[in-house]
Coordinates of C-alpha atoms in Angstrom, one line a residue:
X1 CA 47.3 -62.2 -44.9
X2 CA 48.4 -63.6 -41.5
X3 CA 50.8 -66.0 -43.2
X4 CA 53.1 -63.2 -44.1
X5 CA 53.6 -62.4 -40.4
X6 CA 54.4 -66.0 -39.7
X7 CA 56.8 -65.9 -42.7
X8 CA 58.7 -62.9 -41.4
X9 CA 58.9 -64.4 -37.9
X10 CA 60.3 -67.8 -39.0
X11 CA 62.6 -66.4 -41.8
X12 CA 64.2 -63.8 -39.5
X13 CA 67.1 -61.9 -41.2
X14 CA 66.6 -63.5 -44.6
X15 CA 62.9 -62.6 -44.9
X16 CA 61.9 -60.5 -47.9
X17 CA 60.2 -57.2 -47.3
X18 CA 57.1 -56.2 -49.4
X19 CA 59.4 -53.7 -51.2
X20 CA 61.5 -56.7 -52.5
X21 CA 58.4 -58.4 -54.0
X22 CA 56.2 -58.1 -57.1
X23 CA 52.6 -58.7 -56.1
X24 CA 50.5 -61.4 -57.8
X25 CA 47.1 -62.7 -57.1
X26 CA 45.5 -66.1 -57.1
X27 CA 42.4 -67.9 -55.8
X28 CA 41.8 -71.0 -53.7
X29 CA 44.8 -70.6 -51.4
X30 CA 45.2 -69.5 -47.8
X31 CA 46.1 -66.1 -49.1
X32 CA 44.9 -64.3 -52.3
X33 CA 48.0 -62.0 -52.5
X34 CA 51.4 -63.5 -53.1
X35 CA 54.8 -62.1 -54.0
X36 CA 57.5 -62.9 -56.6
X37 CA 61.1 -61.8 -56.0
X38 CA 61.7 -58.5 -57.7
X39 CA 64.6 -60.0 -59.6
X40 CA 61.9 -61.9 -61.6
X41 CA 59.9 -59.1 -63.2
X42 CA 59.5 -60.9 -66.6
X43 CA 58.3 -64.1 -64.9
X44 CA 55.8 -62.1 -62.9
X45 CA 54.6 -60.5 -66.2
X46 CA 54.1 -63.9 -67.8
X47 CA 52.2 -65.0 -64.7
X48 CA 49.9 -62.0 -64.9
X49 CA 49.3 -62.5 -68.6
X50 CA 48.3 -66.1 -68.0
X51 CA 51.4 -67.7 -69.5
X52 CA 53.0 -68.9 -66.3
X53 CA 51.8 -70.6 -63.1
X54 CA 53.3 -71.7 -59.8
X55 CA 53.0 -75.1 -58.2
X56 CA 53.4 -74.8 -54.4
X57 CA 54.4 -77.2 -51.7
X58 CA 56.2 -79.7 -53.9
X59 CA 58.5 -82.3 -52.2
X60 CA 59.5 -85.9 -52.7
X61 CA 57.1 -88.5 -51.1
X62 CA 56.7 -92.2 -51.2
X63 CA 53.2 -92.0 -49.7
X64 CA 51.1 -89.3 -48.0
X65 CA 52.3 -88.5 -44.4
X66 CA 51.6 -86.1 -41.6
X67 CA 54.2 -84.5 -39.3
X68 CA 53.2 -87.1 -36.7
X69 CA 53.8 -89.9 -39.2
X70 CA 57.2 -88.5 -40.0
X71 CA 58.2 -88.2 -36.3
X72 CA 57.0 -91.7 -35.4
X73 CA 58.6 -93.3 -38.4
X74 CA 55.5 -95.4 -39.3
X75 CA 55.5 -94.6 -43.0
X76 CA 57.9 -95.3 -45.8
X77 CA 60.2 -92.3 -46.5
X78 CA 62.4 -91.4 -49.4
X79 CA 65.9 -92.7 -49.5
X80 CA 68.4 -90.1 -48.3
X81 CA 66.1 -87.2 -47.5
X82 CA 68.0 -83.9 -47.4
X83 CA 71.0 -85.4 -49.3
X84 CA 71.9 -83.6 -52.5
X85 CA 73.1 -86.7 -54.2
X86 CA 70.0 -88.9 -53.3
X87 CA 67.4 -86.2 -53.9
X88 CA 68.9 -85.1 -57.2
X89 CA 68.4 -88.6 -58.4
X90 CA 64.9 -88.8 -56.8
X91 CA 63.9 -85.6 -58.6
X92 CA 65.1 -87.1 -61.9
X93 CA 63.4 -90.4 -61.5
X94 CA 60.3 -89.3 -59.4
X95 CA 60.7 -92.6 -57.6
X96 CA 62.5 -91.6 -54.4
X97 CA 61.9 -94.9 -52.7
X98 CA 64.3 -96.6 -55.2
X99 CA 68.0 -95.7 -54.8
X100 CA 69.9 -95.0 -57.9
X101 CA 68.9 -94.4 -61.5
X102 CA 67.3 -97.8 -62.2
X103 CA 63.8 -96.5 -62.8
X104 CA 65.0 -94.2 -65.6
X105 CA 64.4 -90.5 -65.8
X106 CA 60.9 -88.9 -65.7
X107 CA 61.6 -87.1 -69.0
X108 CA 62.9 -90.1 -70.7
X109 CA 60.0 -92.3 -69.6
X110 CA 57.6 -89.6 -71.0
X111 CA 59.5 -89.8 -74.3
X112 CA 59.1 -93.6 -74.1
X113 CA 55.4 -93.3 -73.8
X114 CA 55.1 -90.7 -76.6
X115 CA 57.1 -93.0 -78.8
X116 CA 54.8 -95.9 -78.0
X117 CA 51.8 -93.7 -79.0
X118 CA 53.3 -93.3 -82.4
X119 CA 55.1 -90.0 -82.2
X120 CA 58.7 -89.6 -83.3
X121 CA 60.1 -88.4 -80.0
X122 CA 63.7 -87.3 -79.4
X123 CA 65.4 -86.5 -76.1
X124 CA 68.2 -84.0 -75.6
X125 CA 70.4 -82.8 -72.7
X126 CA 72.2 -79.5 -72.8
X127 CA 73.5 -80.0 -69.3
X128 CA 75.7 -83.0 -69.7
X129 CA 74.9 -86.5 -68.9
X130 CA 71.8 -86.6 -66.7
X131 CA 69.2 -89.1 -65.5
X132 CA 66.0 -87.1 -66.2
X133 CA 66.2 -87.3 -70.1
X134 CA 67.1 -91.0 -70.1
X135 CA 64.3 -93.4 -70.6
X136 CA 64.1 -97.2 -70.7
X137 CA 64.0 -97.1 -74.5
X138 CA 64.9 -93.5 -75.1
X139 CA 68.6 -92.5 -75.1
X140 CA 69.2 -88.7 -75.0
X141 CA 71.5 -86.9 -77.3
X142 CA 74.0 -84.8 -75.3
X143 CA 74.5 -81.3 -76.8
X144 CA 77.1 -78.8 -75.6
X145 CA 75.8 -75.4 -74.7
X146 CA 78.3 -74.0 -77.2
X147 CA 77.1 -76.3 -80.0
X148 CA 77.9 -79.7 -81.3
X149 CA 81.7 -80.6 -81.6
X150 CA 82.5 -81.8 -85.0
X151 CA 85.6 -83.7 -86.3
X152 CA 88.1 -81.3 -87.8
X153 CA 88.8 -82.1 -91.5
X154 CA 85.8 -84.4 -91.5
X155 CA 85.9 -84.9 -95.3
X156 CA 89.5 -86.0 -95.2
X157 CA 89.2 -88.2 -92.1
X158 CA 85.7 -89.7 -92.7
X159 CA 87.0 -92.6 -94.9
X160 CA 89.6 -93.5 -92.2
X161 CA 87.0 -93.5 -89.5
X162 CA 84.7 -95.6 -91.7
X163 CA 87.5 -98.1 -92.3
X164 CA 88.2 -98.4 -88.6
X165 CA 84.6 -98.8 -87.6
X166 CA 83.6 -101.3 -90.3
X167 CA 86.5 -103.6 -89.9
X168 CA 86.1 -107.0 -88.2
X169 CA 88.2 -107.6 -85.1
X170 CA 88.9 -110.6 -83.0
X171 CA 87.5 -108.9 -79.9
X172 CA 83.7 -108.2 -79.6
X173 CA 84.3 -105.3 -77.2
X174 CA 86.7 -103.7 -79.7
X175 CA 84.1 -104.1 -82.5
X176 CA 81.4 -102.5 -80.4
X177 CA 83.7 -99.6 -79.5
X178 CA 84.8 -98.9 -83.0
X179 CA 81.2 -99.2 -84.2
X180 CA 80.0 -96.6 -81.7
X181 CA 83.0 -94.4 -82.5
X182 CA 81.9 -94.3 -86.2
X183 CA 78.3 -93.7 -85.3
X184 CA 79.3 -90.8 -83.0
X185 CA 81.5 -89.1 -85.5
X186 CA 78.8 -89.4 -88.3
X187 CA 76.0 -88.3 -85.9
X188 CA 78.0 -85.3 -84.7
X189 CA 78.6 -84.2 -88.3
X190 CA 75.0 -84.6 -89.4
X191 CA 73.7 -83.0 -86.2
X192 CA 76.2 -80.2 -86.4
X193 CA 75.1 -79.3 -89.9
X194 CA 71.5 -79.1 -88.8
X195 CA 72.3 -76.8 -85.8
X196 CA 74.5 -74.7 -88.0
X197 CA 71.6 -74.1 -90.4
X198 CA 69.2 -73.1 -87.6
X199 CA 67.8 -69.6 -87.9
X200 CA 66.8 -67.8 -84.7
X201 CA 64.5 -64.9 -84.7
X202 CA 65.5 -62.6 -81.8
X203 CA 68.8 -60.9 -81.1
X204 CA 68.9 -62.1 -77.5
X205 CA 68.7 -65.7 -78.6
X206 CA 71.3 -65.1 -81.3
X207 CA 73.7 -63.6 -78.8
X208 CA 73.0 -65.4 -75.5
X209 CA 74.7 -64.8 -72.2
X210 CA 76.5 -67.7 -70.6
X211 CA 74.9 -70.3 -68.4
X212 CA 71.2 -71.0 -68.5
X213 CA 70.6 -68.4 -71.1
X214 CA 73.1 -70.2 -73.5
X215 CA 71.6 -73.6 -72.8
X216 CA 68.1 -72.3 -73.6
X217 CA 69.4 -70.7 -76.8
X218 CA 70.6 -74.2 -77.9
X219 CA 67.1 -75.6 -77.1
X220 CA 65.6 -72.8 -79.2
X221 CA 67.9 -73.8 -82.1
X222 CA 66.8 -77.4 -81.8
X223 CA 63.2 -76.4 -81.7
X224 CA 63.8 -74.3 -84.8
X225 CA 65.0 -77.4 -86.7
X226 CA 62.2 -79.8 -85.7
X227 CA 61.3 -80.3 -89.3
X228 CA 64.8 -81.1 -90.4
X229 CA 65.2 -83.5 -87.6
X230 CA 61.8 -85.1 -88.3
X231 CA 60.7 -84.6 -84.7
X232 CA 57.1 -84.7 -83.6
X233 CA 57.8 -84.4 -79.9
X234 CA 61.0 -83.3 -78.1
X235 CA 62.2 -83.5 -74.5
X236 CA 64.9 -81.1 -73.4
X237 CA 67.0 -81.0 -70.2
X238 CA 68.9 -77.9 -69.0
X239 CA 70.5 -77.3 -65.7
X240 CA 71.2 -74.3 -63.5
X241 CA 73.2 -74.8 -60.2
X242 CA 74.4 -72.5 -57.4
X243 CA 71.3 -72.6 -55.2
X244 CA 72.9 -74.3 -52.2
X245 CA 73.0 -71.0 -50.3
X246 CA 74.1 -71.8 -46.8
X247 CA 75.5 -68.2 -46.6
X248 CA 75.3 -64.9 -48.5
X249 CA 71.7 -65.8 -49.4
X250 CA 70.3 -62.3 -50.0
X251 CA 72.7 -61.2 -52.8
X252 CA 73.2 -64.7 -54.2
X253 CA 69.5 -65.2 -54.5
X254 CA 69.0 -61.9 -56.3
X255 CA 71.8 -62.6 -58.7
X256 CA 70.6 -66.2 -59.4
X257 CA 67.0 -65.0 -60.0
X258 CA 68.2 -62.3 -62.3
X259 CA 69.9 -64.8 -64.5
X260 CA 66.9 -67.1 -64.5
X261 CA 64.6 -64.1 -65.4
X262 CA 66.8 -63.1 -68.3
X263 CA 67.0 -66.6 -69.7
X264 CA 63.2 -67.2 -69.4
X265 CA 62.4 -63.9 -71.1
X266 CA 64.8 -64.7 -73.9
X267 CA 63.4 -68.1 -74.4
X268 CA 59.7 -67.1 -74.3
X269 CA 60.4 -64.2 -76.7
X270 CA 62.1 -66.5 -79.1
X271 CA 59.4 -69.2 -78.9
X272 CA 56.8 -66.5 -79.7
X273 CA 58.8 -65.3 -82.6
X274 CA 59.1 -68.8 -83.9
X275 CA 55.3 -69.2 -83.5
X276 CA 55.5 -72.3 -81.3
X277 CA 55.0 -70.8 -77.8
X278 CA 51.6 -72.5 -77.5
X279 CA 53.3 -75.9 -78.1
X280 CA 56.1 -75.5 -75.6
X281 CA 56.1 -76.1 -71.8
X282 CA 58.9 -75.2 -69.5
X283 CA 58.9 -76.6 -65.9
X284 CA 61.4 -76.5 -63.1
X285 CA 62.5 -79.2 -60.7
X286 CA 65.0 -79.5 -57.8
X287 CA 66.4 -81.9 -55.3
X288 CA 64.7 -80.0 -52.4
X289 CA 63.9 -76.5 -51.2
X290 CA 65.5 -74.6 -48.3
X291 CA 64.7 -74.4 -44.6
X292 CA 62.3 -71.6 -43.7
X293 CA 64.6 -70.9 -40.7
X294 CA 68.0 -69.2 -41.2
X295 CA 71.3 -70.5 -40.0
X296 CA 72.4 -66.9 -39.5
X297 CA 73.8 -66.2 -43.0
X298 CA 71.7 -68.3 -45.3
X299 CA 69.4 -71.4 -45.2
X300 CA 70.0 -75.2 -45.1
X301 CA 68.6 -78.2 -46.9
X302 CA 64.8 -78.3 -46.8
X303 CA 62.1 -80.3 -48.3
X304 CA 58.9 -79.0 -50.0
X305 CA 59.2 -75.9 -52.2
X306 CA 57.7 -74.0 -55.1
X307 CA 58.1 -74.5 -58.8
X308 CA 57.0 -72.8 -62.0
X309 CA 55.4 -73.8 -65.3
X310 CA 55.5 -71.6 -68.4
X311 CA 54.1 -71.9 -71.9
X312 CA 51.5 -70.4 -74.2
X313 CA 49.2 -73.3 -73.6
X314 CA 49.5 -73.2 -69.8
X315 CA 46.5 -72.3 -67.7
X316 CA 48.5 -69.6 -66.0
X317 CA 47.9 -66.9 -63.5
X318 CA 47.3 -69.4 -60.7
X319 CA 49.1 -71.0 -57.8
X320 CA 48.4 -74.7 -57.9
X321 CA 48.5 -77.4 -55.3
X322 CA 47.9 -76.6 -51.6
X323 CA 50.0 -73.8 -50.2
X324 CA 50.9 -74.5 -46.5
X325 CA 48.3 -73.1 -44.1
X326 CA 51.0 -72.5 -41.5
X327 CA 54.6 -71.3 -41.8
X328 CA 55.4 -70.8 -38.1
X329 CA 58.0 -72.9 -36.3
X330 CA 56.6 -76.3 -35.3
X331 CA 53.6 -75.8 -37.6
X332 CA 51.5 -78.7 -38.9
X333 CA 54.0 -79.4 -41.8
X334 CA 57.2 -78.5 -40.0
X335 CA 59.2 -81.7 -39.4
X336 CA 62.0 -79.6 -37.8
X337 CA 64.3 -76.6 -38.6
X338 CA 61.7 -75.2 -40.9
X339 CA 61.6 -78.2 -43.2
X340 CA 58.0 -78.5 -44.6

């Protein structure tokens, strides 16, 4: 496919050779043959078995625009394009024209709608406090990747906490603080018991590596306890950083993809063992992709990029959306420096 020659030319020293790729096929795109980084063999296997798909050319937009529109400035653009802070928020809210987290997170808003439809829906973050799992009505439960912290000597201290949190004070802020303290301690204890009772089915999930692997293992535990939690639908948020590769791209990318591959394989295997893979969907999101052009050692902040979707019910084995027809410098989507 002629696009590969354009890719090699524009990427320069950071271009991947055919030997560094695992071949996959699709239809309805400018090329039928694509490549997945060879550090992602299990993801490629899921794609080839119809359990994973790619969504190409994804980037934040307020409205459709051409390269000409962008250059002339006659369309509304996202706030803070190419800024990590602004675009992380935009990727979480999916309303990049609105600065800040006011619209609520996309995952949280989905949970809001599911709850309105009558499903008991819970939202969890295993990556700290984030915008994506926060809805207008839905508040996420934040779970540590190492489990849920519980109050030591709970049986002894619970009556003391209850006395503090149920007392009446002469300050409304103090009353609210102590009430939330009591709720948090009780919730952590109940939730900790549920997680402690979770039974995982695969050795990899029982003994996860650190990072994304460990976060997805916690998600697997939560899914295993859906009956105990009374959940009918769940939304989970995990995070995996370290992709801002302005330098040392080749080795860093290989290492990062290897970690993602191991985590996705562990999670998919565990979901299959639990018998729920057909009811689970995993999708990726990011602030932005990277420039096609190299800065000499790595790449810089880009715009549109590619994402993945996995799950037993996914119509996999396909590349969705419209892959760019040109990758060359100053092509029809290039707004400068290889930003598509």
